[in-house]
């Protein structure tokens, strides 16, 4: 490229996306004179889902801004909690995020997930069709124009992934109301109506409390829930149940 040269400063939170030699302070970028700032940012490796405010000489500009020679561009991370247009807040997770999907469901957050790899085009289409925020660690998927909204999942550890998403989107939490296996909603169930589905030991020891309205799976409280109770207690303790989003009527 042989066009205007701009100086560019990437926020520390976003430096993992750019080449090593651009991670320190301000670097020079030569643009082609016709590409938008959004394109320039994306071509450096930063998914636009992760870019917050774009500043030119300190003033916010839209992604459609065409950089001119000598401009100083700052790229900020997304503001947390992040606004997502359209309620309710729903997610779609890509194939590598099964544990995160189950934990979100445990907290009552609508988290669709296919354990089979249906491919990027199908995922992006589903995100658009169902207005779900696409969660992924795949930058190529997040670059697809069709997606409704998207977010890069920064950690590869489920505990950190969950805190990242709860902190970023502040969803309302409703623990124990959603099936961790299929994302269906749970309804109250009494032991008699589901006893045929339970093993004898389970029947004697536990009180059934819910059944999935979609797949029929039965949930009961028992000692093996201790680990899940801890996930719920930690999340509710740190983020509260209300979330930030006002429910729409
Ligand atoms: Zn289910």
JSON list of C-alpha atoms and ligand atoms in Angstrom, two decimals:
[
{"chain": "A", "resi": 1, "resn": "UNK", "atom": "CA", "xyz": [0.00, 0.00, 0.00]},
{"chain": "A", "resi": 2, "resn": "UNK", "atom": "CA", "xyz": [1.18, 3.46, -0.77]},
{"chain": "A", "resi": 3, "resn": "UNK", "atom": "CA", "xyz": [-1.26, 5.91, 0.75]},
{"chain": "A", "resi": 4, "resn": "UNK", "atom": "CA", "xyz": [-1.77, 8.15, 3.75]},
{"chain": "A", "resi": 5, "resn": "UNK", "atom": "CA", "xyz": [0.13, 7.25, 6.89]},
{"chain": "A", "resi": 6, "resn": "UNK", "atom": "CA", "xyz": [-1.74, 7.40, 10.18]},
{"chain": "A", "resi": 7, "resn": "UNK", "atom": "CA", "xyz": [-0.58, 6.67, 13.69]},
{"chain": "A", "resi": 8, "resn": "UNK", "atom": "CA", "xyz": [-2.58, 4.11, 15.58]},
{"chain": "A", "resi": 9, "resn": "UNK", "atom": "CA", "xyz": [-2.87, 3.28, 19.24]},
{"chain": "A", "resi": 10, "resn": "UNK", "atom": "CA", "xyz": [-4.61, 0.09, 20.30]},
{"chain": "A", "resi": 11, "resn": "UNK", "atom": "CA", "xyz": [-6.04, -0.22, 23.83]},
{"chain": "A", "resi": 12, "resn": "UNK", "atom": "CA", "xyz": [-4.15, -2.75, 25.99]},
{"chain": "A", "resi": 13, "resn": "UNK", "atom": "CA", "xyz": [-7.22, -5.05, 26.11]},
{"chain": "A", "resi": 14, "resn": "UNK", "atom": "CA", "xyz": [-7.09, -5.43, 22.32]},
{"chain": "A", "resi": 15, "resn": "UNK", "atom": "CA", "xyz": [-3.36, -5.87, 21.80]},
{"chain": "A", "resi": 16, "resn": "UNK", "atom": "CA", "xyz": [-3.61, -9.67, 21.75]},
{"chain": "A", "resi": 17, "resn": "UNK", "atom": "CA", "xyz": [-5.26, -9.36, 18.34]},
{"chain": "A", "resi": 18, "resn": "UNK", "atom": "CA", "xyz": [-2.51, -7.39, 16.61]},
{"chain": "A", "resi": 19, "resn": "UNK", "atom": "CA", "xyz": [0.98, -8.35, 15.44]},
{"chain": "A", "resi": 20, "resn": "UNK", "atom": "CA", "xyz": [3.71, -8.23, 18.07]},
{"chain": "A", "resi": 21, "resn": "UNK", "atom": "CA", "xyz": [5.38, -5.16, 16.62]},
{"chain": "A", "resi": 22, "resn": "UNK", "atom": "CA", "xyz": [2.16, -3.16, 17.02]},
{"chain": "A", "resi": 23, "resn": "UNK", "atom": "CA", "xyz": [1.56, -3.99, 20.66]},
{"chain": "A", "resi": 24, "resn": "UNK", "atom": "CA", "xyz": [3.64, -1.22, 22.19]},
{"chain": "A", "resi": 25, "resn": "UNK", "atom": "CA", "xyz": [2.24, 2.31, 22.28]},
{"chain": "A", "resi": 26, "resn": "UNK", "atom": "CA", "xyz": [1.62, 3.98, 18.95]},
{"chain": "A", "resi": 27, "resn": "UNK", "atom": "CA", "xyz": [2.54, 2.52, 15.58]},
{"chain": "A", "resi": 28, "resn": "UNK", "atom": "CA", "xyz": [2.43, 3.85, 12.05]},
{"chain": "A", "resi": 29, "resn": "UNK", "atom": "CA", "xyz": [-0.05, 2.33, 9.59]},
{"chain": "A", "resi": 30, "resn": "UNK", "atom": "CA", "xyz": [-0.11, 3.08, 5.86]},
{"chain": "A", "resi": 31, "resn": "UNK", "atom": "CA", "xyz": [-3.65, 2.94, 4.50]},
{"chain": "A", "resi": 32, "resn": "UNK", "atom": "CA", "xyz": [-4.84, 2.82, 0.89]},
{"chain": "A", "resi": 33, "resn": "UNK", "atom": "CA", "xyz": [-6.64, 6.16, 1.08]},
{"chain": "A", "resi": 34, "resn": "UNK", "atom": "CA", "xyz": [-10.09, 4.72, 0.38]},
{"chain": "A", "resi": 35, "resn": "UNK", "atom": "CA", "xyz": [-10.69, 2.04, 3.00]},
{"chain": "A", "resi": 36, "resn": "UNK", "atom": "CA", "xyz": [-12.80, 2.84, 6.03]},
{"chain": "A", "resi": 37, "resn": "UNK", "atom": "CA", "xyz": [-11.33, 2.94, 9.50]},
{"chain": "A", "resi": 38, "resn": "UNK", "atom": "CA", "xyz": [-13.41, -0.13, 10.33]},
{"chain": "A", "resi": 39, "resn": "UNK", "atom": "CA", "xyz": [-11.69, -2.02, 7.55]},
{"chain": "A", "resi": 40, "resn": "UNK", "atom": "CA", "xyz": [-8.26, -0.80, 8.66]},
{"chain": "A", "resi": 41, "resn": "UNK", "atom": "CA", "xyz": [-8.91, -1.91, 12.25]},
{"chain": "A", "resi": 42, "resn": "UNK", "atom": "CA", "xyz": [-10.19, -5.29, 11.09]},
{"chain": "A", "resi": 43, "resn": "UNK", "atom": "CA", "xyz": [-7.26, -5.82, 8.74]},
{"chain": "A", "resi": 44, "resn": "UNK", "atom": "CA", "xyz": [-4.92, -5.38, 11.70]},
{"chain": "A", "resi": 45, "resn": "UNK", "atom": "CA", "xyz": [-6.62, -8.44, 13.25]},
{"chain": "A", "resi": 46, "resn": "UNK", "atom": "CA", "xyz": [-9.08, -6.78, 15.64]},
{"chain": "A", "resi": 47, "resn": "UNK", "atom": "CA", "xyz": [-12.64, -8.12, 15.23]},
{"chain": "A", "resi": 48, "resn": "UNK", "atom": "CA", "xyz": [-15.03, -5.17, 15.05]},
{"chain": "A", "resi": 49, "resn": "UNK", "atom": "CA", "xyz": [-17.13, -6.89, 17.70]},
{"chain": "A", "resi": 50, "resn": "UNK", "atom": "CA", "xyz": [-14.29, -6.05, 20.09]},
{"chain": "A", "resi": 51, "resn": "UNK", "atom": "CA", "xyz": [-13.66, -2.46, 19.04]},
{"chain": "A", "resi": 52, "resn": "UNK", "atom": "CA", "xyz": [-15.46, 0.16, 21.11]},
{"chain": "A", "resi": 53, "resn": "UNK", "atom": "CA", "xyz": [-15.04, 3.83, 20.45]},
{"chain": "A", "resi": 54, "resn": "UNK", "atom": "CA", "xyz": [-12.80, 4.83, 17.56]},
{"chain": "A", "resi": 55, "resn": "UNK", "atom": "CA", "xyz": [-11.12, 8.17, 18.14]},
{"chain": "A", "resi": 56, "resn": "UNK", "atom": "CA", "xyz": [-9.43, 10.41, 15.60]},
{"chain": "A", "resi": 57, "resn": "UNK", "atom": "CA", "xyz": [-7.29, 13.03, 17.27]},
{"chain": "A", "resi": 58, "resn": "UNK", "atom": "CA", "xyz": [-9.38, 12.46, 20.38]},
{"chain": "A", "resi": 59, "resn": "UNK", "atom": "CA", "xyz": [-12.81, 12.79, 18.71]},
{"chain": "A", "resi": 60, "resn": "UNK", "atom": "CA", "xyz": [-15.13, 9.79, 18.23]},
{"chain": "A", "resi": 61, "resn": "UNK", "atom": "CA", "xyz": [-15.70, 8.78, 14.60]},
{"chain": "A", "resi": 62, "resn": "UNK", "atom": "CA", "xyz": [-17.87, 6.07, 13.00]},
{"chain": "A", "resi": 63, "resn": "UNK", "atom": "CA", "xyz": [-16.33, 2.93, 11.48]},
{"chain": "A", "resi": 64, "resn": "UNK", "atom": "CA", "xyz": [-17.11, 4.43, 8.07]},
{"chain": "A", "resi": 65, "resn": "UNK", "atom": "CA", "xyz": [-14.55, 7.22, 8.61]},
{"chain": "A", "resi": 66, "resn": "UNK", "atom": "CA", "xyz": [-11.84, 7.26, 5.95]},
{"chain": "A", "resi": 67, "resn": "UNK", "atom": "CA", "xyz": [-8.51, 8.01, 7.59]},
{"chain": "A", "resi": 68, "resn": "UNK", "atom": "CA", "xyz": [-6.47, 10.91, 6.25]},
{"chain": "A", "resi": 69, "resn": "UNK", "atom": "CA", "xyz": [-2.72, 11.40, 6.42]},
{"chain": "A", "resi": 70, "resn": "UNK", "atom": "CA", "xyz": [-1.38, 12.39, 9.80]},
{"chain": "A", "resi": 71, "resn": "UNK", "atom": "CA", "xyz": [-4.42, 11.40, 11.84]},
{"chain": "A", "resi": 72, "resn": "UNK", "atom": "CA", "xyz": [-3.91, 9.85, 15.22]},
{"chain": "A", "resi": 73, "resn": "UNK", "atom": "CA", "xyz": [-6.33, 6.98, 15.69]},
{"chain": "A", "resi": 74, "resn": "UNK", "atom": "CA", "xyz": [-7.19, 5.39, 19.02]},
{"chain": "A", "resi": 75, "resn": "UNK", "atom": "CA", "xyz": [-9.05, 2.07, 19.25]},
{"chain": "A", "resi": 76, "resn": "UNK", "atom": "CA", "xyz": [-10.87, 1.53, 22.55]},
{"chain": "A", "resi": 77, "resn": "UNK", "atom": "CA", "xyz": [-12.31, -1.76, 23.85]},
{"chain": "A", "resi": 78, "resn": "UNK", "atom": "CA", "xyz": [-16.09, -2.22, 24.06]},
{"chain": "A", "resi": 79, "resn": "UNK", "atom": "CA", "xyz": [-17.70, -0.54, 27.02]},
{"chain": "A", "resi": 80, "resn": "UNK", "atom": "CA", "xyz": [-18.84, -2.92, 29.76]},
{"chain": "A", "resi": 81, "resn": "UNK", "atom": "CA", "xyz": [-21.64, -3.66, 30.31]},
{"chain": "A", "resi": 82, "resn": "UNK", "atom": "CA", "xyz": [-22.23, -3.60, 26.59]},
{"chain": "A", "resi": 83, "resn": "UNK", "atom": "CA", "xyz": [-25.54, -2.54, 25.08]},
{"chain": "A", "resi": 84, "resn": "UNK", "atom": "CA", "xyz": [-27.00, -5.02, 22.61]},
{"chain": "A", "resi": 85, "resn": "UNK", "atom": "CA", "xyz": [-29.88, -3.78, 20.49]},
{"chain": "A", "resi": 86, "resn": "UNK", "atom": "CA", "xyz": [-33.04, -5.78, 20.87]},
{"chain": "A", "resi": 87, "resn": "UNK", "atom": "CA", "xyz": [-34.29, -7.75, 23.85]},
{"chain": "A", "resi": 88, "resn": "UNK", "atom": "CA", "xyz": [-34.31, -10.43, 25.11]},
{"chain": "A", "resi": 89, "resn": "UNK", "atom": "CA", "xyz": [-30.60, -11.03, 25.39]},
{"chain": "A", "resi": 90, "resn": "UNK", "atom": "CA", "xyz": [-29.83, -14.42, 23.90]},
{"chain": "A", "resi": 91, "resn": "UNK", "atom": "CA", "xyz": [-26.62, -16.15, 22.97]},
{"chain": "A", "resi": 92, "resn": "UNK", "atom": "CA", "xyz": [-25.36, -18.66, 20.44]},
{"chain": "A", "resi": 93, "resn": "UNK", "atom": "CA", "xyz": [-22.12, -20.42, 21.27]},
{"chain": "A", "resi": 94, "resn": "UNK", "atom": "CA", "xyz": [-19.75, -22.01, 18.83]},
{"chain": "A", "resi": 95, "resn": "UNK", "atom": "CA", "xyz": [-18.80, -25.67, 19.03]},
{"chain": "A", "resi": 96, "resn": "UNK", "atom": "CA", "xyz": [-15.78, -25.24, 21.34]},
{"chain": "A", "resi": 97, "resn": "UNK", "atom": "CA", "xyz": [-17.75, -23.56, 24.12]},
{"chain": "A", "resi": 98, "resn": "UNK", "atom": "CA", "xyz": [-19.90, -26.40, 25.47]},
{"chain": "A", "resi": 99, "resn": "UNK", "atom": "CA", "xyz": [-18.92, -25.95, 29.11]},
{"chain": "A", "resi": 100, "resn": "UNK", "atom": "CA", "xyz": [-19.64, -22.22, 28.96]},
{"chain": "A", "resi": 101, "resn": "UNK", "atom": "CA", "xyz": [-23.02, -22.97, 27.35]},
{"chain": "A", "resi": 102, "resn": "UNK", "atom": "CA", "xyz": [-23.98, -25.33, 30.18]},
{"chain": "A", "resi": 103, "resn": "UNK", "atom": "CA", "xyz": [-22.92, -22.83, 32.84]},
{"chain": "A", "resi": 104, "resn": "UNK", "atom": "CA", "xyz": [-24.89, -20.01, 31.27]},
{"chain": "A", "resi": 105, "resn": "UNK", "atom": "CA", "xyz": [-27.95, -22.27, 31.12]},
{"chain": "A", "resi": 106, "resn": "UNK", "atom": "CA", "xyz": [-27.43, -23.24, 34.77]},
{"chain": "A", "resi": 107, "resn": "UNK", "atom": "CA", "xyz": [-27.81, -19.52, 35.53]},
{"chain": "A", "resi": 108, "resn": "UNK", "atom": "CA", "xyz": [-30.94, -19.31, 33.40]},
{"chain": "A", "resi": 109, "resn": "UNK", "atom": "CA", "xyz": [-29.29, -17.45, 30.52]},
{"chain": "A", "resi": 110, "resn": "UNK", "atom": "CA", "xyz": [-30.59, -18.42, 27.07]},
{"chain": "A", "resi": 111, "resn": "UNK", "atom": "CA", "xyz": [-27.56, -20.08, 25.46]},
{"chain": "A", "resi": 112, "resn": "UNK", "atom": "CA", "xyz": [-28.04, -22.06, 22.25]},
{"chain": "A", "resi": 113, "resn": "UNK", "atom": "CA", "xyz": [-25.29, -24.46, 21.32]},
{"chain": "A", "resi": 114, "resn": "UNK", "atom": "CA", "xyz": [-24.83, -27.33, 18.87]},
{"chain": "A", "resi": 115, "resn": "UNK", "atom": "CA", "xyz": [-22.37, -29.99, 19.92]},
{"chain": "A", "resi": 116, "resn": "UNK", "atom": "CA", "xyz": [-21.85, -30.80, 16.26]},
{"chain": "A", "resi": 117, "resn": "UNK", "atom": "CA", "xyz": [-19.87, -28.45, 14.09]},
{"chain": "A", "resi": 118, "resn": "UNK", "atom": "CA", "xyz": [-22.47, -27.00, 11.75]},
{"chain": "A", "resi": 119, "resn": "UNK", "atom": "CA", "xyz": [-19.96, -24.63, 10.17]},
{"chain": "A", "resi": 120, "resn": "UNK", "atom": "CA", "xyz": [-19.46, -20.87, 10.26]},
{"chain": "A", "resi": 121, "resn": "UNK", "atom": "CA", "xyz": [-22.04, -19.91, 7.61]},
{"chain": "A", "resi": 122, "resn": "UNK", "atom": "CA", "xyz": [-24.80, -21.86, 9.40]},
{"chain": "A", "resi": 123, "resn": "UNK", "atom": "CA", "xyz": [-23.85, -20.41, 12.79]},
{"chain": "A", "resi": 124, "resn": "UNK", "atom": "CA", "xyz": [-23.78, -16.87, 11.45]},
{"chain": "A", "resi": 125, "resn": "UNK", "atom": "CA", "xyz": [-27.15, -17.38, 9.76]},
{"chain": "A", "resi": 126, "resn": "UNK", "atom": "CA", "xyz": [-28.67, -18.70, 12.98]},
{"chain": "A", "resi": 127, "resn": "UNK", "atom": "CA", "xyz": [-27.28, -15.75, 14.93]},
{"chain": "A", "resi": 128, "resn": "UNK", "atom": "CA", "xyz": [-29.00, -13.40, 12.48]},
{"chain": "A", "resi": 129, "resn": "UNK", "atom": "CA", "xyz": [-32.24, -15.34, 12.28]},
{"chain": "A", "resi": 130, "resn": "UNK", "atom": "CA", "xyz": [-32.71, -15.75, 16.03]},
{"chain": "A", "resi": 131, "resn": "UNK", "atom": "CA", "xyz": [-31.06, -12.47, 17.00]},
{"chain": "A", "resi": 132, "resn": "UNK", "atom": "CA", "xyz": [-28.54, -14.19, 19.19]},
{"chain": "A", "resi": 133, "resn": "UNK", "atom": "CA", "xyz": [-25.18, -12.77, 20.24]},
{"chain": "A", "resi": 134, "resn": "UNK", "atom": "CA", "xyz": [-22.56, -15.07, 18.70]},
{"chain": "A", "resi": 135, "resn": "UNK", "atom": "CA", "xyz": [-19.91, -16.09, 21.23]},
{"chain": "A", "resi": 136, "resn": "UNK", "atom": "CA", "xyz": [-16.72, -17.50, 19.79]},
{"chain": "A", "resi": 137, "resn": "UNK", "atom": "CA", "xyz": [-12.96, -17.70, 20.03]},
{"chain": "A", "resi": 138, "resn": "UNK", "atom": "CA", "xyz": [-12.81, -17.79, 16.23]},
{"chain": "A", "resi": 139, "resn": "UNK", "atom": "CA", "xyz": [-12.07, -14.35, 14.80]},
{"chain": "A", "resi": 140, "resn": "UNK", "atom": "CA", "xyz": [-13.02, -15.47, 11.30]},
{"chain": "A", "resi": 141, "resn": "UNK", "atom": "CA", "xyz": [-16.52, -16.32, 12.48]},
{"chain": "A", "resi": 142, "resn": "UNK", "atom": "CA", "xyz": [-16.86, -12.97, 14.26]},
{"chain": "A", "resi": 143, "resn": "UNK", "atom": "CA", "xyz": [-15.87, -11.17, 11.05]},
{"chain": "A", "resi": 144, "resn": "UNK", "atom": "CA", "xyz": [-18.85, -12.54, 9.18]},
{"chain": "A", "resi": 145, "resn": "UNK", "atom": "CA", "xyz": [-21.17, -9.72, 8.25]},
{"chain": "A", "resi": 146, "resn": "UNK", "atom": "CA", "xyz": [-24.37, -11.73, 8.78]},
{"chain": "A", "resi": 147, "resn": "UNK", "atom": "CA", "xyz": [-24.04, -12.17, 12.54]},
{"chain": "A", "resi": 148, "resn": "UNK", "atom": "CA", "xyz": [-26.57, -10.28, 14.64]},
{"chain": "A", "resi": 149, "resn": "UNK", "atom": "CA", "xyz": [-23.99, -9.33, 17.26]},
{"chain": "A", "resi": 150, "resn": "UNK", "atom": "CA", "xyz": [-20.89, -11.09, 18.45]},
{"chain": "A", "resi": 151, "resn": "UNK", "atom": "CA", "xyz": [-18.30, -11.26, 21.16]},
{"chain": "A", "resi": 152, "resn": "UNK", "atom": "CA", "xyz": [-14.87, -12.79, 21.31]},
{"chain": "A", "resi": 153, "resn": "UNK", "atom": "CA", "xyz": [-14.43, -15.08, 24.31]},
{"chain": "A", "resi": 154, "resn": "UNK", "atom": "CA", "xyz": [-11.04, -14.09, 25.68]},
{"chain": "A", "resi": 155, "resn": "UNK", "atom": "CA", "xyz": [-10.14, -17.00, 27.93]},
{"chain": "A", "resi": 156, "resn": "UNK", "atom": "CA", "xyz": [-9.92, -20.70, 27.22]},
{"chain": "A", "resi": 157, "resn": "UNK", "atom": "CA", "xyz": [-10.87, -21.49, 30.84]},
{"chain": "A", "resi": 158, "resn": "UNK", "atom": "CA", "xyz": [-14.61, -21.92, 31.51]},
{"chain": "A", "resi": 159, "resn": "UNK", "atom": "CA", "xyz": [-14.52, -20.06, 34.88]},
{"chain": "A", "resi": 160, "resn": "UNK", "atom": "CA", "xyz": [-12.97, -16.99, 33.27]},
{"chain": "A", "resi": 161, "resn": "UNK", "atom": "CA", "xyz": [-15.17, -17.28, 30.20]},
{"chain": "A", "resi": 162, "resn": "UNK", "atom": "CA", "xyz": [-18.27, -17.15, 32.38]},
{"chain": "A", "resi": 163, "resn": "UNK", "atom": "CA", "xyz": [-17.07, -14.08, 34.30]},
{"chain": "A", "resi": 164, "resn": "UNK", "atom": "CA", "xyz": [-16.11, -12.41, 31.01]},
{"chain": "A", "resi": 165, "resn": "UNK", "atom": "CA", "xyz": [-19.57, -12.87, 29.50]},
{"chain": "A", "resi": 166, "resn": "UNK", "atom": "CA", "xyz": [-21.51, -12.03, 32.68]},
{"chain": "A", "resi": 167, "resn": "UNK", "atom": "CA", "xyz": [-19.43, -8.88, 33.18]},
{"chain": "A", "resi": 168, "resn": "UNK", "atom": "CA", "xyz": [-19.68, -7.86, 29.55]},
{"chain": "A", "resi": 169, "resn": "UNK", "atom": "CA", "xyz": [-23.41, -8.33, 28.95]},
{"chain": "A", "resi": 170, "resn": "UNK", "atom": "CA", "xyz": [-24.83, -8.27, 32.51]},
{"chain": "A", "resi": 171, "resn": "UNK", "atom": "CA", "xyz": [-27.69, -10.66, 31.73]},
{"chain": "A", "resi": 172, "resn": "UNK", "atom": "CA", "xyz": [-30.45, -11.17, 34.30]},
{"chain": "A", "resi": 173, "resn": "UNK", "atom": "CA", "xyz": [-29.79, -14.44, 36.13]},
{"chain": "A", "resi": 174, "resn": "UNK", "atom": "CA", "xyz": [-32.44, -17.02, 36.99]},
{"chain": "A", "resi": 175, "resn": "UNK", "atom": "CA", "xyz": [-30.55, -20.04, 38.34]},
{"chain": "A", "resi": 176, "resn": "UNK", "atom": "CA", "xyz": [-32.10, -23.52, 38.01]},
{"chain": "A", "resi": 177, "resn": "UNK", "atom": "CA", "xyz": [-34.74, -22.51, 35.48]},
{"chain": "A", "resi": 178, "resn": "UNK", "atom": "CA", "xyz": [-33.19, -23.84, 32.29]},
{"chain": "A", "resi": 179, "resn": "UNK", "atom": "CA", "xyz": [-32.12, -27.30, 31.08]},
{"chain": "A", "resi": 180, "resn": "UNK", "atom": "CA", "xyz": [-28.32, -27.52, 30.98]},
{"chain": "A", "resi": 181, "resn": "UNK", "atom": "CA", "xyz": [-28.56, -30.27, 28.37]},
{"chain": "A", "resi": 182, "resn": "UNK", "atom": "CA", "xyz": [-30.77, -28.61, 25.75]},
{"chain": "A", "resi": 183, "resn": "UNK", "atom": "CA", "xyz": [-31.43, -24.97, 26.82]},
{"chain": "A", "resi": 184, "resn": "UNK", "atom": "CA", "xyz": [-35.16, -25.67, 27.27]},
{"chain": "A", "resi": 185, "resn": "UNK", "atom": "CA", "xyz": [-37.09, -24.06, 30.09]},
{"chain": "A", "resi": 186, "resn": "UNK", "atom": "CA", "xyz": [-37.80, -26.05, 33.24]},
{"chain": "A", "resi": 187, "resn": "UNK", "atom": "CA", "xyz": [-41.17, -26.41, 34.86]},
{"chain": "A", "resi": 188, "resn": "UNK", "atom": "CA", "xyz": [-41.95, -27.62, 38.37]},
{"chain": "A", "resi": 189, "resn": "UNK", "atom": "CA", "xyz": [-42.48, -31.36, 38.60]},
{"chain": "A", "resi": 190, "resn": "UNK", "atom": "CA", "xyz": [-43.61, -33.61, 41.41]},
{"chain": "A", "resi": 191, "resn": "UNK", "atom": "CA", "xyz": [-42.01, -36.95, 42.11]},
{"chain": "A", "resi": 192, "resn": "UNK", "atom": "CA", "xyz": [-45.03, -39.05, 41.18]},
{"chain": "A", "resi": 193, "resn": "UNK", "atom": "CA", "xyz": [-45.37, -37.68, 37.70]},
{"chain": "A", "resi": 194, "resn": "UNK", "atom": "CA", "xyz": [-41.75, -38.45, 36.77]},
{"chain": "A", "resi": 195, "resn": "UNK", "atom": "CA", "xyz": [-41.03, -41.50, 38.94]},
{"chain": "A", "resi": 196, "resn": "UNK", "atom": "CA", "xyz": [-40.91, -43.79, 35.92]},
{"chain": "A", "resi": 197, "resn": "UNK", "atom": "CA", "xyz": [-37.92, -41.84, 34.65]},
{"chain": "A", "resi": 198, "resn": "UNK", "atom": "CA", "xyz": [-35.91, -42.18, 37.86]},
{"chain": "A", "resi": 199, "resn": "UNK", "atom": "CA", "xyz": [-33.69, -44.91, 39.19]},
{"chain": "A", "resi": 200, "resn": "UNK", "atom": "CA", "xyz": [-34.77, -46.41, 42.50]},
{"chain": "A", "resi": 201, "resn": "UNK", "atom": "CA", "xyz": [-31.99, -44.89, 44.60]},
{"chain": "A", "resi": 202, "resn": "UNK", "atom": "CA", "xyz": [-32.78, -41.49, 43.21]},
{"chain": "A", "resi": 203, "resn": "UNK", "atom": "CA", "xyz": [-36.45, -41.90, 43.96]},
{"chain": "A", "resi": 204, "resn": "UNK", "atom": "CA", "xyz": [-35.79, -42.69, 47.59]},
{"chain": "A", "resi": 205, "resn": "UNK", "atom": "CA", "xyz": [-33.22, -40.02, 48.30]},
{"chain": "A", "resi": 206, "resn": "UNK", "atom": "CA", "xyz": [-34.09, -36.92, 46.39]},
{"chain": "A", "resi": 207, "resn": "UNK", "atom": "CA", "xyz": [-36.92, -34.54, 45.83]},
{"chain": "A", "resi": 208, "resn": "UNK", "atom": "CA", "xyz": [-37.58, -33.94, 42.20]},
{"chain": "A", "resi": 209, "resn": "UNK", "atom": "CA", "xyz": [-38.02, -30.30, 41.53]},
{"chain": "A", "resi": 210, "resn": "UNK", "atom": "CA", "xyz": [-38.10, -29.70, 37.83]},
{"chain": "A", "resi": 211, "resn": "UNK", "atom": "CA", "xyz": [-38.47, -31.19, 34.39]},
{"chain": "A", "resi": 212, "resn": "UNK", "atom": "CA", "xyz": [-37.37, -29.79, 31.05]},
{"chain": "A", "resi": 213, "resn": "UNK", "atom": "CA", "xyz": [-40.34, -28.72, 28.94]},
{"chain": "A", "resi": 214, "resn": "UNK", "atom": "CA", "xyz": [-38.33, -29.43, 25.76]},
{"chain": "A", "resi": 215, "resn": "UNK", "atom": "CA", "xyz": [-36.47, -32.71, 26.29]},
{"chain": "A", "resi": 216, "resn": "UNK", "atom": "CA", "xyz": [-38.17, -34.14, 29.40]},
{"chain": "A", "resi": 217, "resn": "UNK", "atom": "CA", "xyz": [-34.99, -34.44, 31.43]},
{"chain": "A", "resi": 218, "resn": "UNK", "atom": "CA", "xyz": [-35.66, -34.49, 35.17]},
{"chain": "A", "resi": 219, "resn": "UNK", "atom": "CA", "xyz": [-33.73, -32.40, 37.67]},
{"chain": "A", "resi": 220, "resn": "UNK", "atom": "CA", "xyz": [-33.49, -32.98, 41.39]},
{"chain": "A", "resi": 221, "resn": "UNK", "atom": "CA", "xyz": [-31.52, -31.53, 44.24]},
{"chain": "A", "resi": 222, "resn": "UNK", "atom": "CA", "xyz": [-28.81, -33.80, 45.53]},
{"chain": "A", "resi": 223, "resn": "UNK", "atom": "CA", "xyz": [-25.31, -33.92, 46.91]},
{"chain": "A", "resi": 224, "resn": "UNK", "atom": "CA", "xyz": [-23.76, -34.04, 43.45]},
{"chain": "A", "resi": 225, "resn": "UNK", "atom": "CA", "xyz": [-25.05, -30.53, 42.89]},
{"chain": "A", "resi": 226, "resn": "UNK", "atom": "CA", "xyz": [-22.47, -29.04, 45.27]},
{"chain": "A", "resi": 227, "resn": "UNK", "atom": "CA", "xyz": [-20.16, -28.04, 42.43]},
{"chain": "A", "resi": 228, "resn": "UNK", "atom": "CA", "xyz": [-22.99, -26.49, 40.46]},
{"chain": "A", "resi": 229, "resn": "UNK", "atom": "CA", "xyz": [-24.31, -24.74, 43.59]},
{"chain": "A", "resi": 230, "resn": "UNK", "atom": "CA", "xyz": [-20.87, -23.16, 43.89]},
{"chain": "A", "resi": 231, "resn": "UNK", "atom": "CA", "xyz": [-20.95, -21.94, 40.28]},
{"chain": "A", "resi": 232, "resn": "UNK", "atom": "CA", "xyz": [-24.36, -20.37, 40.93]},
{"chain": "A", "resi": 233, "resn": "UNK", "atom": "CA", "xyz": [-23.37, -18.84, 44.29]},
{"chain": "A", "resi": 234, "resn": "UNK", "atom": "CA", "xyz": [-20.22, -17.30, 42.82]},
{"chain": "A", "resi": 235, "resn": "UNK", "atom": "CA", "xyz": [-22.02, -15.82, 39.83]},
{"chain": "A", "resi": 236, "resn": "UNK", "atom": "CA", "xyz": [-24.95, -14.44, 41.84]},
{"chain": "A", "resi": 237, "resn": "UNK", "atom": "CA", "xyz": [-22.58, -13.12, 44.50]},
{"chain": "A", "resi": 238, "resn": "UNK", "atom": "CA", "xyz": [-20.47, -11.23, 41.99]},
{"chain": "A", "resi": 239, "resn": "UNK", "atom": "CA", "xyz": [-23.05, -10.10, 39.44]},
{"chain": "A", "resi": 240, "resn": "UNK", "atom": "CA", "xyz": [-26.44, -10.24, 41.22]},
{"chain": "A", "resi": 241, "resn": "UNK", "atom": "CA", "xyz": [-29.56, -11.69, 39.68]},
{"chain": "A", "resi": 242, "resn": "UNK", "atom": "CA", "xyz": [-31.09, -8.54, 38.25]},
{"chain": "A", "resi": 243, "resn": "UNK", "atom": "CA", "xyz": [-28.64, -7.89, 35.46]},
{"chain": "A", "resi": 244, "resn": "UNK", "atom": "CA", "xyz": [-28.48, -4.46, 33.92]},
{"chain": "A", "resi": 245, "resn": "UNK", "atom": "CA", "xyz": [-31.02, -4.85, 31.17]},
{"chain": "A", "resi": 246, "resn": "UNK", "atom": "CA", "xyz": [-34.53, -3.62, 31.75]},
{"chain": "A", "resi": 247, "resn": "UNK", "atom": "CA", "xyz": [-36.98, -6.32, 30.78]},
{"chain": "A", "resi": 248, "resn": "UNK", "atom": "CA", "xyz": [-39.23, -5.31, 27.94]},
{"chain": "A", "resi": 249, "resn": "UNK", "atom": "CA", "xyz": [-42.95, -5.78, 28.31]},
{"chain": "B", "resi": 1, "resn": "LIG", "atom": "ZN1", "xyz": [-33.88, -30.20, 28.05]}
]
